[in-house]
Structures are given as C-alpha cells and as structure tokens.
PDB file of C-alpha atoms and ligand atoms in Angstrom:
ATOM      1  CA  UNK A   1      54.810-101.807  39.547  1.00 88.00           C
ATOM      2  CA  UNK A   2      53.415-101.064  42.997  1.00 98.00           C
ATOM      3  CA  UNK A   3      49.626-100.880  43.180  1.00 98.00           C
ATOM      4  CA  UNK A   4      47.241 -99.694  45.883  1.00 99.00           C
ATOM      5  CA  UNK A   5      44.249-101.097  43.993  1.00 98.00           C
ATOM      6  CA  UNK A   6      41.647-102.997  45.987  1.00 98.00           C
ATOM      7  CA  UNK A   7      38.227-104.654  45.917  1.00 98.00           C
ATOM      8  CA  UNK A   8      35.134-104.494  48.094  1.00 98.00           C
ATOM      9  CA  UNK A   9      32.702-107.265  47.218  1.00 98.00           C
ATOM     10  CA  UNK A  10      32.542-107.390  43.422  1.00 98.00           C
ATOM     11  CA  UNK A  11      33.664-103.760  43.055  1.00 98.00           C
ATOM     12  CA  UNK A  12      37.203-102.832  42.074  1.00 98.00           C
ATOM     13  CA  UNK A  13      39.004 -99.585  42.910  1.00 98.00           C
ATOM     14  CA  UNK A  14      42.253 -98.209  41.468  1.00 98.00           C
ATOM     15  CA  UNK A  15      43.209 -96.832  44.879  1.00 98.00           C
ATOM     16  CA  UNK A  16      42.274 -97.971  48.400  1.00 99.00           C
ATOM     17  CA  UNK A  17      42.088 -94.402  49.757  1.00 99.00           C
ATOM     18  CA  UNK A  18      38.875 -92.358  49.865  1.00 99.00           C
ATOM     19  CA  UNK A  19      37.023 -89.831  52.021  1.00 99.00           C
ATOM     20  CA  UNK A  20      35.235 -90.776  55.237  1.00 99.00           C
ATOM     21  CA  UNK A  21      31.519 -90.023  55.319  1.00 98.00           C
ATOM     22  CA  UNK A  22      30.871 -86.525  56.630  1.00 98.00           C
ATOM     23  CA  UNK A  23      33.936 -84.898  55.073  1.00 98.00           C
ATOM     24  CA  UNK A  24      33.883 -83.367  51.555  1.00 98.00           C
ATOM     25  CA  UNK A  25      30.644 -85.069  50.684  1.00 98.00           C
ATOM     26  CA  UNK A  26      27.682 -82.823  51.501  1.00 98.00           C
ATOM     27  CA  UNK A  27      27.205 -81.433  47.981  1.00 98.00           C
ATOM     28  CA  UNK A  28      27.694 -82.636  44.406  1.00 98.00           C
ATOM     29  CA  UNK A  29      30.427 -80.022  44.024  1.00 98.00           C
ATOM     30  CA  UNK A  30      32.417 -81.432  46.950  1.00 98.00           C
ATOM     31  CA  UNK A  31      31.886 -85.017  45.776  1.00 98.00           C
ATOM     32  CA  UNK A  32      33.128 -84.118  42.283  1.00 97.00           C
ATOM     33  CA  UNK A  33      36.340 -82.743  43.818  1.00 98.00           C
ATOM     34  CA  UNK A  34      36.951 -86.142  45.444  1.00 98.00           C
ATOM     35  CA  UNK A  35      36.009 -87.881  42.193  1.00 97.00           C
ATOM     36  CA  UNK A  36      38.640 -85.823  40.342  1.00 96.00           C
ATOM     37  CA  UNK A  37      41.335 -86.410  42.985  1.00 98.00           C
ATOM     38  CA  UNK A  38      43.594 -89.449  43.413  1.00 98.00           C
ATOM     39  CA  UNK A  39      40.969 -91.044  45.713  1.00 98.00           C
ATOM     40  CA  UNK A  40      39.769 -94.455  44.534  1.00 98.00           C
ATOM     41  CA  UNK A  41      36.155 -93.711  45.420  1.00 98.00           C
ATOM     42  CA  UNK A  42      33.944 -91.503  47.546  1.00 98.00           C
ATOM     43  CA  UNK A  43      31.170 -91.966  50.078  1.00 98.00           C
ATOM     44  CA  UNK A  44      28.344 -89.464  50.381  1.00 98.00           C
ATOM     45  CA  UNK A  45      27.270 -87.619  53.505  1.00 98.00           C
ATOM     46  CA  UNK A  46      24.814 -89.876  55.301  1.00 98.00           C
ATOM     47  CA  UNK A  47      21.447 -89.196  53.679  1.00 98.00           C
ATOM     48  CA  UNK A  48      18.188 -89.373  55.617  1.00 98.00           C
ATOM     49  CA  UNK A  49      14.635 -89.821  54.305  1.00 98.00           C
ATOM     50  CA  UNK A  50      14.161 -86.056  54.163  1.00 98.00           C
ATOM     51  CA  UNK A  51      16.730 -83.241  54.177  1.00 98.00           C
ATOM     52  CA  UNK A  52      17.988 -81.987  57.563  1.00 98.00           C
ATOM     53  CA  UNK A  53      19.513 -78.687  58.731  1.00 98.00           C
ATOM     54  CA  UNK A  54      21.550 -80.347  61.489  1.00 98.00           C
ATOM     55  CA  UNK A  55      22.701 -78.746  64.739  1.00 98.00           C
ATOM     56  CA  UNK A  56      23.480 -75.036  65.295  1.00 98.00           C
ATOM     57  CA  UNK A  57      26.939 -73.681  64.358  1.00 98.00           C
ATOM     58  CA  UNK A  58      29.760 -73.699  65.257  1.00 98.00           C
ATOM     59  CA  UNK A  59      29.488 -77.484  65.067  1.00 98.00           C
ATOM     60  CA  UNK A  60      32.908 -78.638  63.765  1.00 98.00           C
ATOM     61  CA  UNK A  61      36.323 -77.632  65.104  1.00 98.00           C
ATOM     62  CA  UNK A  62      39.877 -78.695  64.328  1.00 98.00           C
ATOM     63  CA  UNK A  63      42.268 -79.211  67.234  1.00 98.00           C
ATOM     64  CA  UNK A  64      46.013 -79.897  67.416  1.00 97.00           C
ATOM     65  CA  UNK A  65      45.388 -83.635  67.567  1.00 98.00           C
ATOM     66  CA  UNK A  66      42.272 -83.966  65.422  1.00 98.00           C
ATOM     67  CA  UNK A  67      38.714 -82.731  65.429  1.00 99.00           C
ATOM     68  CA  UNK A  68      35.443 -82.574  67.314  1.00 98.00           C
ATOM     69  CA  UNK A  69      32.053 -82.367  65.614  1.00 98.00           C
ATOM     70  CA  UNK A  70      28.399 -82.293  66.432  1.00 98.00           C
ATOM     71  CA  UNK A  71      27.011 -81.725  62.953  1.00 98.00           C
ATOM     72  CA  UNK A  72      23.718 -83.453  63.774  1.00 98.00           C
ATOM     73  CA  UNK A  73      23.258 -85.199  60.426  1.00 98.00           C
ATOM     74  CA  UNK A  74      22.762 -82.210  58.121  1.00 98.00           C
ATOM     75  CA  UNK A  75      22.171 -83.482  54.572  1.00 98.00           C
ATOM     76  CA  UNK A  76      20.201 -82.915  51.377  1.00 99.00           C
ATOM     77  CA  UNK A  77      18.088 -86.061  51.795  1.00 99.00           C
ATOM     78  CA  UNK A  78      19.117 -89.454  50.437  1.00 99.00           C
ATOM     79  CA  UNK A  79      17.376 -88.862  47.067  1.00 98.00           C
ATOM     80  CA  UNK A  80      19.857 -86.057  46.295  1.00 98.00           C
ATOM     81  CA  UNK A  81      22.810 -88.449  46.692  1.00 98.00           C
ATOM     82  CA  UNK A  82      21.053 -91.423  45.072  1.00 98.00           C
ATOM     83  CA  UNK A  83      20.153 -89.364  41.989  1.00 98.00           C
ATOM     84  CA  UNK A  84      23.694 -87.958  41.748  1.00 98.00           C
ATOM     85  CA  UNK A  85      25.305 -91.408  41.967  1.00 98.00           C
ATOM     86  CA  UNK A  86      22.904 -92.843  39.405  1.00 95.00           C
ATOM     87  CA  UNK A  87      23.791 -89.921  37.106  1.00 95.00           C
ATOM     88  CA  UNK A  88      27.559 -90.416  37.605  1.00 95.00           C
ATOM     89  CA  UNK A  89      27.279 -94.133  36.919  1.00 92.00           C
ATOM     90  CA  UNK A  90      26.058 -93.399  33.388  1.00 92.00           C
ATOM     91  CA  UNK A  91      29.472 -92.040  32.434  1.00 89.00           C
ATOM     92  CA  UNK A  92      31.814 -94.757  31.348  1.00 79.00           C
ATOM     93  CA  UNK A  93      35.092 -94.727  33.328  1.00 81.00           C
ATOM     94  CA  UNK A  94      33.112 -93.636  36.412  1.00 87.00           C
ATOM     95  CA  UNK A  95      34.489 -95.045  39.660  1.00 94.00           C
ATOM     96  CA  UNK A  96      32.311 -97.149  41.956  1.00 97.00           C
ATOM     97  CA  UNK A  97      30.924 -95.296  44.963  1.00 98.00           C
ATOM     98  CA  UNK A  98      29.356 -95.655  48.376  1.00 98.00           C
ATOM     99  CA  UNK A  99      25.944 -94.210  49.242  1.00 98.00           C
ATOM    100  CA  UNK A 100      25.712 -93.590  53.003  1.00 98.00           C
ATOM    101  CA  UNK A 101      22.220 -93.602  54.491  1.00 98.00           C
ATOM    102  CA  UNK A 102      20.264 -94.018  57.705  1.00 98.00           C
ATOM    103  CA  UNK A 103      16.678 -93.341  58.760  1.00 98.00           C
ATOM    104  CA  UNK A 104      15.628 -91.542  61.921  1.00 97.00           C
ATOM    105  CA  UNK A 105      13.787 -94.768  62.850  1.00 97.00           C
ATOM    106  CA  UNK A 106      13.963 -98.416  61.736  1.00 97.00           C
ATOM    107  CA  UNK A 107      10.864 -97.826  59.596  1.00 98.00           C
ATOM    108  CA  UNK A 108      12.549 -94.885  57.827  1.00 98.00           C
ATOM    109  CA  UNK A 109      15.682 -96.945  57.247  1.00 98.00           C
ATOM    110  CA  UNK A 110      13.534 -99.660  55.664  1.00 98.00           C
ATOM    111  CA  UNK A 111      11.792 -97.089  53.461  1.00 98.00           C
ATOM    112  CA  UNK A 112      15.136 -95.689  52.261  1.00 98.00           C
ATOM    113  CA  UNK A 113      16.505 -99.150  51.484  1.00 98.00           C
ATOM    114  CA  UNK A 114      13.302-100.135  49.689  1.00 98.00           C
ATOM    115  CA  UNK A 115      13.685 -97.087  47.443  1.00 98.00           C
ATOM    116  CA  UNK A 116      17.355 -97.917  46.743  1.00 98.00           C
ATOM    117  CA  UNK A 117      16.352-101.523  46.033  1.00 98.00           C
ATOM    118  CA  UNK A 118      13.795-100.353  43.455  1.00 98.00           C
ATOM    119  CA  UNK A 119      16.181 -97.815  41.862  1.00 97.00           C
ATOM    120  CA  UNK A 120      18.731 -98.484  39.138  1.00 95.00           C
ATOM    121  CA  UNK A 121      21.592 -97.715  41.575  1.00 96.00           C
ATOM    122  CA  UNK A 122      23.807-100.764  41.676  1.00 94.00           C
ATOM    123  CA  UNK A 123      26.767 -99.471  43.706  1.00 95.00           C
ATOM    124  CA  UNK A 124      27.576 -99.992  47.376  1.00 98.00           C
ATOM    125  CA  UNK A 125      25.480 -98.747  50.288  1.00 98.00           C
ATOM    126  CA  UNK A 126      26.896 -97.930  53.732  1.00 98.00           C
ATOM    127  CA  UNK A 127      24.261 -97.967  56.473  1.00 98.00           C
ATOM    128  CA  UNK A 128      25.375 -95.593  59.233  1.00 98.00           C
ATOM    129  CA  UNK A 129      24.697 -97.308  62.575  1.00 98.00           C
ATOM    130  CA  UNK A 130      26.887 -94.932  64.566  1.00 97.00           C
ATOM    131  CA  UNK A 131      25.986 -91.238  64.374  1.00 96.00           C
ATOM    132  CA  UNK A 132      26.781 -89.882  67.861  1.00 95.00           C
ATOM    133  CA  UNK A 133      25.312 -86.409  67.459  1.00 96.00           C
ATOM    134  CA  UNK A 134      21.536 -86.398  67.098  1.00 94.00           C
ATOM    135  CA  UNK A 135      20.093 -85.346  70.477  1.00 92.00           C
ATOM    136  CA  UNK A 136      17.899 -88.125  71.882  1.00 92.00           C
ATOM    137  CA  UNK A 137      19.042 -90.729  69.313  1.00 93.00           C
ATOM    138  CA  UNK A 138      21.586 -93.231  70.639  1.00 93.00           C
ATOM    139  CA  UNK A 139      24.294 -94.747  68.460  1.00 97.00           C
ATOM    140  CA  UNK A 140      22.358 -97.703  67.044  1.00 97.00           C
ATOM    141  CA  UNK A 141      25.214-100.210  67.004  1.00 98.00           C
ATOM    142  CA  UNK A 142      25.793 -99.862  70.758  1.00 98.00           C
ATOM    143  CA  UNK A 143      22.403-101.568  71.204  1.00 98.00           C
ATOM    144  CA  UNK A 144      23.032-105.148  70.049  1.00 98.00           C
ATOM    145  CA  UNK A 145      19.376-106.295  70.199  1.00 98.00           C
ATOM    146  CA  UNK A 146      18.177-103.354  68.101  1.00 97.00           C
ATOM    147  CA  UNK A 147      21.037-103.855  65.625  1.00 98.00           C
ATOM    148  CA  UNK A 148      20.291-107.572  65.275  1.00 98.00           C
ATOM    149  CA  UNK A 149      16.583-106.926  64.717  1.00 98.00           C
ATOM    150  CA  UNK A 150      17.288-104.165  62.202  1.00 98.00           C
ATOM    151  CA  UNK A 151      19.707-106.314  60.178  1.00 98.00           C
ATOM    152  CA  UNK A 152      17.300-109.263  60.251  1.00 98.00           C
ATOM    153  CA  UNK A 153      14.494-107.077  58.965  1.00 98.00           C
ATOM    154  CA  UNK A 154      16.703-105.455  56.287  1.00 98.00           C
ATOM    155  CA  UNK A 155      18.115-108.681  54.893  1.00 98.00           C
ATOM    156  CA  UNK A 156      14.670-110.296  54.681  1.00 98.00           C
ATOM    157  CA  UNK A 157      14.131-108.341  51.446  1.00 97.00           C
ATOM    158  CA  UNK A 158      17.251-106.263  50.618  1.00 98.00           C
ATOM    159  CA  UNK A 159      19.637-107.981  48.200  1.00 98.00           C
ATOM    160  CA  UNK A 160      21.981-105.251  46.945  1.00 98.00           C
ATOM    161  CA  UNK A 161      25.525-104.952  48.391  1.00 98.00           C
ATOM    162  CA  UNK A 162      25.337-103.376  51.856  1.00 98.00           C
ATOM    163  CA  UNK A 163      27.823-102.591  54.610  1.00 99.00           C
ATOM    164  CA  UNK A 164      27.578-100.887  57.989  1.00 99.00           C
ATOM    165  CA  UNK A 165      29.470 -98.002  59.619  1.00 98.00           C
ATOM    166  CA  UNK A 166      30.280 -98.928  63.187  1.00 98.00           C
ATOM    167  CA  UNK A 167      31.057 -96.947  66.298  1.00 98.00           C
ATOM    168  CA  UNK A 168      34.266 -97.889  68.101  1.00 98.00           C
ATOM    169  CA  UNK A 169      33.938-100.680  70.670  1.00 98.00           C
ATOM    170  CA  UNK A 170      36.178-100.772  73.717  1.00 98.00           C
ATOM    171  CA  UNK A 171      35.765-104.228  75.239  1.00 98.00           C
ATOM    172  CA  UNK A 172      36.756-107.659  73.960  1.00 98.00           C
ATOM    173  CA  UNK A 173      33.354-109.066  74.935  1.00 98.00           C
ATOM    174  CA  UNK A 174      31.691-106.391  72.807  1.00 98.00           C
ATOM    175  CA  UNK A 175      33.881-107.321  69.810  1.00 98.00           C
ATOM    176  CA  UNK A 176      32.788-110.950  70.299  1.00 99.00           C
ATOM    177  CA  UNK A 177      29.091-110.106  70.671  1.00 98.00           C
ATOM    178  CA  UNK A 178      28.995-107.642  67.767  1.00 98.00           C
ATOM    179  CA  UNK A 179      30.880-109.986  65.407  1.00 99.00           C
ATOM    180  CA  UNK A 180      28.547-112.885  66.256  1.00 99.00           C
ATOM    181  CA  UNK A 181      25.596-110.741  65.151  1.00 98.00           C
ATOM    182  CA  UNK A 182      27.238-109.412  61.963  1.00 99.00           C
ATOM    183  CA  UNK A 183      28.300-112.935  60.942  1.00 99.00           C
ATOM    184  CA  UNK A 184      24.610-113.946  60.703  1.00 99.00           C
ATOM    185  CA  UNK A 185      24.040-111.616  57.748  1.00 99.00           C
ATOM    186  CA  UNK A 186      25.280-111.250  54.140  1.00 98.00           C
ATOM    187  CA  UNK A 187      27.043-107.958  54.831  1.00 99.00           C
ATOM    188  CA  UNK A 188      29.554-106.887  52.183  1.00 99.00           C
ATOM    189  CA  UNK A 189      31.663-104.868  54.623  1.00 99.00           C
ATOM    190  CA  UNK A 190      31.909-103.234  58.004  1.00 99.00           C
ATOM    191  CA  UNK A 191      33.538 -99.815  58.325  1.00 99.00           C
ATOM    192  CA  UNK A 192      35.530 -99.302  61.561  1.00 99.00           C
ATOM    193  CA  UNK A 193      35.249 -96.646  62.985  1.00 98.00           C
ATOM    194  CA  UNK A 194      32.992 -93.634  63.227  1.00 98.00           C
ATOM    195  CA  UNK A 195      34.132 -90.837  65.552  1.00 98.00           C
ATOM    196  CA  UNK A 196      34.540 -91.618  69.262  1.00 98.00           C
ATOM    197  CA  UNK A 197      31.249 -90.251  70.505  1.00 98.00           C
ATOM    198  CA  UNK A 198      30.676 -87.471  72.968  1.00 98.00           C
ATOM    199  CA  UNK A 199      34.119 -86.184  73.781  1.00 98.00           C
ATOM    200  CA  UNK A 200      34.658 -82.682  75.129  1.00 98.00           C
ATOM    201  CA  UNK A 201      37.316 -80.189  73.985  1.00 98.00           C
ATOM    202  CA  UNK A 202      37.895 -76.986  75.956  1.00 98.00           C
ATOM    203  CA  UNK A 203      39.669 -73.761  74.983  1.00 98.00           C
ATOM    204  CA  UNK A 204      40.558 -71.518  77.947  1.00 98.00           C
ATOM    205  CA  UNK A 205      37.364 -71.930  80.003  1.00 98.00           C
ATOM    206  CA  UNK A 206      34.901 -72.648  77.189  1.00 98.00           C
ATOM    207  CA  UNK A 207      33.730 -75.461  74.945  1.00 99.00           C
ATOM    208  CA  UNK A 208      34.640 -75.073  71.240  1.00 98.00           C
ATOM    209  CA  UNK A 209      31.409 -76.220  69.559  1.00 98.00           C
ATOM    210  CA  UNK A 210      27.884 -75.026  70.323  1.00 98.00           C
ATOM    211  CA  UNK A 211      25.561 -78.094  70.174  1.00 98.00           C
ATOM    212  CA  UNK A 212      25.113 -80.354  73.204  1.00 98.00           C
ATOM    213  CA  UNK A 213      27.079 -77.962  75.444  1.00 98.00           C
ATOM    214  CA  UNK A 214      30.276 -78.828  73.576  1.00 98.00           C
ATOM    215  CA  UNK A 215      30.015 -82.633  73.456  1.00 98.00           C
ATOM    216  CA  UNK A 216      30.896 -84.122  70.073  1.00 98.00           C
ATOM    217  CA  UNK A 217      32.451 -86.943  68.057  1.00 98.00           C
ATOM    218  CA  UNK A 218      36.254 -87.084  68.208  1.00 98.00           C
ATOM    219  CA  UNK A 219      38.356 -87.780  65.101  1.00 99.00           C
ATOM    220  CA  UNK A 220      42.005 -87.581  64.057  1.00 99.00           C
ATOM    221  CA  UNK A 221      45.186 -88.567  65.913  1.00 99.00           C
ATOM    222  CA  UNK A 222      43.278 -89.252  69.145  1.00 98.00           C
ATOM    223  CA  UNK A 223      41.433 -92.187  67.631  1.00 99.00           C
ATOM    224  CA  UNK A 224      44.016 -94.119  65.572  1.00 99.00           C
ATOM    225  CA  UNK A 225      44.806 -96.755  68.237  1.00 99.00           C
ATOM    226  CA  UNK A 226      41.091 -97.323  68.828  1.00 99.00           C
ATOM    227  CA  UNK A 227      40.416 -97.513  65.074  1.00 99.00           C
ATOM    228  CA  UNK A 228      43.266 -99.994  64.473  1.00 99.00           C
ATOM    229  CA  UNK A 229      42.035-102.171  67.349  1.00 99.00           C
ATOM    230  CA  UNK A 230      38.509-102.237  65.916  1.00 99.00           C
ATOM    231  CA  UNK A 231      39.729-103.009  62.386  1.00 99.00           C
ATOM    232  CA  UNK A 232      41.868-105.874  63.633  1.00 99.00           C
ATOM    233  CA  UNK A 233      39.328-107.218  66.129  1.00 99.00           C
ATOM    234  CA  UNK A 234      36.706-107.512  63.389  1.00 99.00           C
ATOM    235  CA  UNK A 235      39.249-108.822  60.863  1.00 99.00           C
ATOM    236  CA  UNK A 236      39.953-111.663  63.312  1.00 98.00           C
ATOM    237  CA  UNK A 237      36.274-112.385  64.018  1.00 99.00           C
ATOM    238  CA  UNK A 238      34.238-111.812  60.846  1.00 99.00           C
ATOM    239  CA  UNK A 239      33.675-114.413  58.151  1.00 99.00           C
ATOM    240  CA  UNK A 240      35.971-113.746  55.156  1.00 98.00           C
ATOM    241  CA  UNK A 241      33.077-112.586  52.958  1.00 98.00           C
ATOM    242  CA  UNK A 242      32.669-109.507  55.179  1.00 99.00           C
ATOM    243  CA  UNK A 243      35.481-107.101  54.350  1.00 99.00           C
ATOM    244  CA  UNK A 244      36.776-104.299  56.538  1.00 99.00           C
ATOM    245  CA  UNK A 245      37.049-100.609  55.706  1.00 99.00           C
ATOM    246  CA  UNK A 246      39.496 -98.861  58.039  1.00 99.00           C
ATOM    247  CA  UNK A 247      38.748 -95.318  59.181  1.00 99.00           C
ATOM    248  CA  UNK A 248      40.271 -93.284  61.984  1.00 99.00           C
ATOM    249  CA  UNK A 249      43.430 -91.240  62.425  1.00 99.00           C
ATOM    250  CA  UNK A 250      44.746 -91.588  58.878  1.00 99.00           C
ATOM    251  CA  UNK A 251      46.881 -88.657  57.722  1.00 98.00           C
ATOM    252  CA  UNK A 252      50.033 -90.353  56.385  1.00 99.00           C
ATOM    253  CA  UNK A 253      50.949 -93.344  54.256  1.00 99.00           C
ATOM    254  CA  UNK A 254      52.190 -95.006  57.440  1.00 99.00           C
ATOM    255  CA  UNK A 255      48.731 -94.661  59.017  1.00 99.00           C
ATOM    256  CA  UNK A 256      47.097 -96.227  55.946  1.00 99.00           C
ATOM    257  CA  UNK A 257      49.716 -99.005  55.957  1.00 99.00           C
ATOM    258  CA  UNK A 258      48.863 -99.812  59.587  1.00 99.00           C
ATOM    259  CA  UNK A 259      45.124 -99.996  58.847  1.00 99.00           C
ATOM    260  CA  UNK A 260      45.811-102.440  55.984  1.00 99.00           C
ATOM    261  CA  UNK A 261      48.186-104.461  58.171  1.00 99.00           C
ATOM    262  CA  UNK A 262      45.289-104.757  60.643  1.00 99.00           C
ATOM    263  CA  UNK A 263      43.042-106.089  57.874  1.00 99.00           C
ATOM    264  CA  UNK A 264      41.509-103.111  56.062  1.00 99.00           C
ATOM    265  CA  UNK A 265      40.676-103.516  52.361  1.00 99.00           C
ATOM    266  CA  UNK A 266      39.906 -99.818  51.906  1.00 99.00           C
ATOM    267  CA  UNK A 267      41.058 -96.853  54.008  1.00 99.00           C
ATOM    268  CA  UNK A 268      39.088 -93.668  54.608  1.00 99.00           C
ATOM    269  CA  UNK A 269      40.338 -90.208  55.560  1.00 99.00           C
ATOM    270  CA  UNK A 270      38.132 -87.790  57.515  1.00 99.00           C
ATOM    271  CA  UNK A 271      39.709 -85.196  59.799  1.00 99.00           C
ATOM    272  CA  UNK A 272      42.948 -84.909  57.788  1.00 98.00           C
ATOM    273  CA  UNK A 273      40.976 -84.487  54.541  1.00 98.00           C
ATOM    274  CA  UNK A 274      39.031 -81.679  56.203  1.00 98.00           C
ATOM    275  CA  UNK A 275      42.321 -80.020  57.196  1.00 98.00           C
ATOM    276  CA  UNK A 276      44.307 -80.588  53.982  1.00 98.00           C
ATOM    277  CA  UNK A 277      41.756 -80.895  51.173  1.00 98.00           C
ATOM    278  CA  UNK A 278      41.548 -83.472  48.346  1.00 98.00           C
ATOM    279  CA  UNK A 279      45.256 -83.131  47.456  1.00 98.00           C
ATOM    280  CA  UNK A 280      45.852 -85.303  50.533  1.00 99.00           C
ATOM    281  CA  UNK A 281      45.009 -88.395  48.472  1.00 99.00           C
ATOM    282  CA  UNK A 282      48.000 -87.904  46.187  1.00 98.00           C
ATOM    283  CA  UNK A 283      50.368 -87.354  49.132  1.00 99.00           C
ATOM    284  CA  UNK A 284      49.155 -90.315  51.203  1.00 99.00           C
ATOM    285  CA  UNK A 285      49.117 -92.613  48.151  1.00 99.00           C
ATOM    286  CA  UNK A 286      52.726 -91.701  47.350  1.00 98.00           C
ATOM    287  CA  UNK A 287      53.749 -92.248  50.985  1.00 99.00           C
ATOM    288  CA  UNK A 288      51.980 -95.626  51.101  1.00 99.00           C
ATOM    289  CA  UNK A 289      53.642 -96.739  47.850  1.00 98.00           C
ATOM    290  CA  UNK A 290      57.052 -95.664  49.176  1.00 98.00           C
ATOM    291  CA  UNK A 291      56.590 -97.878  52.247  1.00 99.00           C
ATOM    292  CA  UNK A 292      55.443-100.779  50.058  1.00 99.00           C
ATOM    293  CA  UNK A 293      58.521-100.424  47.818  1.00 98.00           C
ATOM    294  CA  UNK A 294      60.848-100.295  50.853  1.00 98.00           C
ATOM    295  CA  UNK A 295      59.288-103.504  52.143  1.00 98.00           C
ATOM    296  CA  UNK A 296      59.093-105.280  48.798  1.00 98.00           C
ATOM    297  CA  UNK A 297      55.306-105.403  48.653  1.00 98.00           C
ATOM    298  CA  UNK A 298      53.632-104.965  45.263  1.00 98.00           C
ATOM    299  CA  UNK A 299      49.964-105.271  46.215  1.00 98.00           C
ATOM    300  CA  UNK A 300      47.885-104.768  49.332  1.00 99.00           C
ATOM    301  CA  UNK A 301      47.278-108.533  49.469  1.00 98.00           C
ATOM    302  CA  UNK A 302      50.999-108.979  50.199  1.00 99.00           C
ATOM    303  CA  UNK A 303      50.547-107.546  53.715  1.00 99.00           C
ATOM    304  CA  UNK A 304      46.832-107.109  54.446  1.00 98.00           C
ATOM    305  CA  UNK A 305      46.012-108.571  57.855  1.00 99.00           C
ATOM    306  CA  UNK A 306      49.606-109.679  58.364  1.00 98.00           C
ATOM    307  CA  UNK A 307      50.066-107.859  61.684  1.00 99.00           C
ATOM    308  CA  UNK A 308      52.817-109.539  63.676  1.00 98.00           C
ATOM    309  CA  UNK A 309      52.367-110.483  67.328  1.00 98.00           C
ATOM    310  CA  UNK A 310      55.070-111.064  69.930  1.00 98.00           C
ATOM    311  CA  UNK A 311      56.021-114.637  70.667  1.00 95.00           C
TER     312      UNK A 311
HETATM  313  O1  RRO B 401      26.412 -85.508  61.195  1.00 53.74           O
HETATM  314  C1  RRO B 401      27.038 -85.844  62.235  1.00 53.74           C
HETATM  315  O2  RRO B 401      26.950 -85.202  63.288  1.00 53.74           O
HETATM  316  C2  RRO B 401      27.894 -87.028  62.283  1.00 53.74           C
HETATM  317  C3  RRO B 401      27.507 -88.265  61.798  1.00 53.74           C
HETATM  318 BR1  RRO B 401      25.920 -88.541  60.882  1.00 53.74          BR
HETATM  319  C4  RRO B 401      28.369 -89.391  61.993  1.00 53.74           C
HETATM  320  O3  RRO B 401      28.087 -90.519  61.606  1.00 53.74           O
HETATM  321  N1  RRO B 401      29.539 -89.181  62.653  1.00 53.74           N
HETATM  322  C5  RRO B 401      29.898 -87.979  63.114  1.00 53.74           C
HETATM  323  O4  RRO B 401      30.995 -87.846  63.704  1.00 53.74           O
HETATM  324  N2  RRO B 401      29.087 -86.899  62.910  1.00 53.74           N
END
C-alpha cells in the first residue's frame, strides 16, 4: 500500500533513497552493490576528464557525529562511469542512474558534457559544482558570476537532463541570488547539499586526516539542519520544473521524512552509508514507510514540501 516511489524529470524510481556521490561509487563493484540493494538508484563518484589519484591518505575519517573527508576527487575518469552506465542500461529492468561529473576547468566541463551529449547515455547527469577539497580550486557554486556563465555556456548546446550538486549556503540573500540564477536555466534538479567545506576535526592534539593540514568536508549529523534549510530554501524559490534532491545527515527514516517534508523528491545517504553499508537502504526504507503509515500517508506526494510553520 505505502510507496516510497518517486520521479526526477521523466525518470521514475521505485524508491526515493540512494547513495550520495562519493560514497560506495568509486568502482563498478561498489556501484553494483548499490544496484542490488533496496536503493532506488545510484550516483557515480564524480568523474573528471582524466582519472585522478586524489589527495594523500588518510583522507576520510568517521567521527561520533559524522565524517570529515578530503578525498581530492579521486576517480577513474568520467569515461569509466559513462561506459558502465551505458552497459547497465542495456539490461531490461535496469534502474535509472545519475552520472556525476565535473571538469577541472570550464573548458574541461564543456568537453565532458559534449562527450555525454554525443554518447548513447540517456540517463541523468549531476554536475558537481561544490567539491571543497581540491587545493587551489574553489567551490564553483560559491562564485555566482562563474556559475551563471558556466550554466549559460552549458545550456547553449546541452539538451540532455542535467542537475547540479550545490554546496550549502548560509545566508538568505545567497539563497535568493543563487535561485535567481538557477531559475534562468532548464535544470532538471538541484541537489542540496554537498559536505560543509573545510571543517577541522581534532583528536587529542592532532588533526585526523592528512591533506590540507586536516581541513575537510563535514558530513553526517552535524549537517542535517543546514541540509534541511537548503532543501527548503530552494524548494520555496525554484520554479516547479526544477526538483530538489535532499542530501545531508540522513541515517534514519525520520531524517528522510524531514528532507521530503522540506521538499526533496529524492534523498541521498552519504556518511551513514559509509558507516553501515548498503543494507542501510532496507532499514531506512522500512523506517520511512512506518512513519508514513502512522501518519496516513501513502505516497511521498502526500507530504512533500508540506512543512508546517508557526502561526
Ligand atoms: O573527492 C572529494 O574530495 C569530494 C568531492 Br569531489 C565532493 O564533491 N565532496 C566531498 O565532500 N569530497
């Protein structure tokens, strides 16, 4: 009776839960484990024009309240993920997927998207505008002029379904300014949020990851209020054709419920998936369905975006 099925653009998914880019998605083997789990889809590790080693290890650490990482965009190159997704799509009953990509420059991003455009891949693409961990490369979506120019250039010739992964914003004026830019373009979705960039976690007297003297992206419990605020702020501001994917601090059905209440159409799990493994999708789905049954909701549409305010 109760369903957690959802849609992003013209794509349908049996379950709204999936991995967040960066977790369980570096190799085909990891991606197949998500494919075979209760997750409704998967997103690949962000692929660049050519493969990258990333930053020195240790570069990911779990903490009591979440995680810190400075992976530095290690990946097998976007062709590896594009070829794998095109291969998977040949099997009937295959789920729809998300290919995450970004170039190390606007020109590289254009080259990647041109290749995807010319390929037979017809799934979703998530352009990562928010990696916090490549030394010397700022998080693109904190620079509104650069972001506007990049999106204008992309949509002058790219016509396949495309969304963007955003960093968290922390000011109402920034929500307004960012949404005004995104509303100019035929984006299929925005994904809120990437990790909170450049936090610092200390154990005894020492940092706990090696790159950047310990600075790294923060995920997990720390970031749920920020993630929910970003999901809801963009849900309130974006044109209805741009859907929201909610990411940040999801480890229970209640967390997923709150993201959907704030307006999310799909919900991604990062830190908690890293800690618990792909079986987390079955647990969180069951917990979400239990809440829906208690409240008399049969579908996500019955409560999506229906956050209540005080009088
Ligand atoms: O690889 C990373 O260091 C990384 C990326 Br690309 C990202 O988008 N978010 C993050 O927390 N880490």
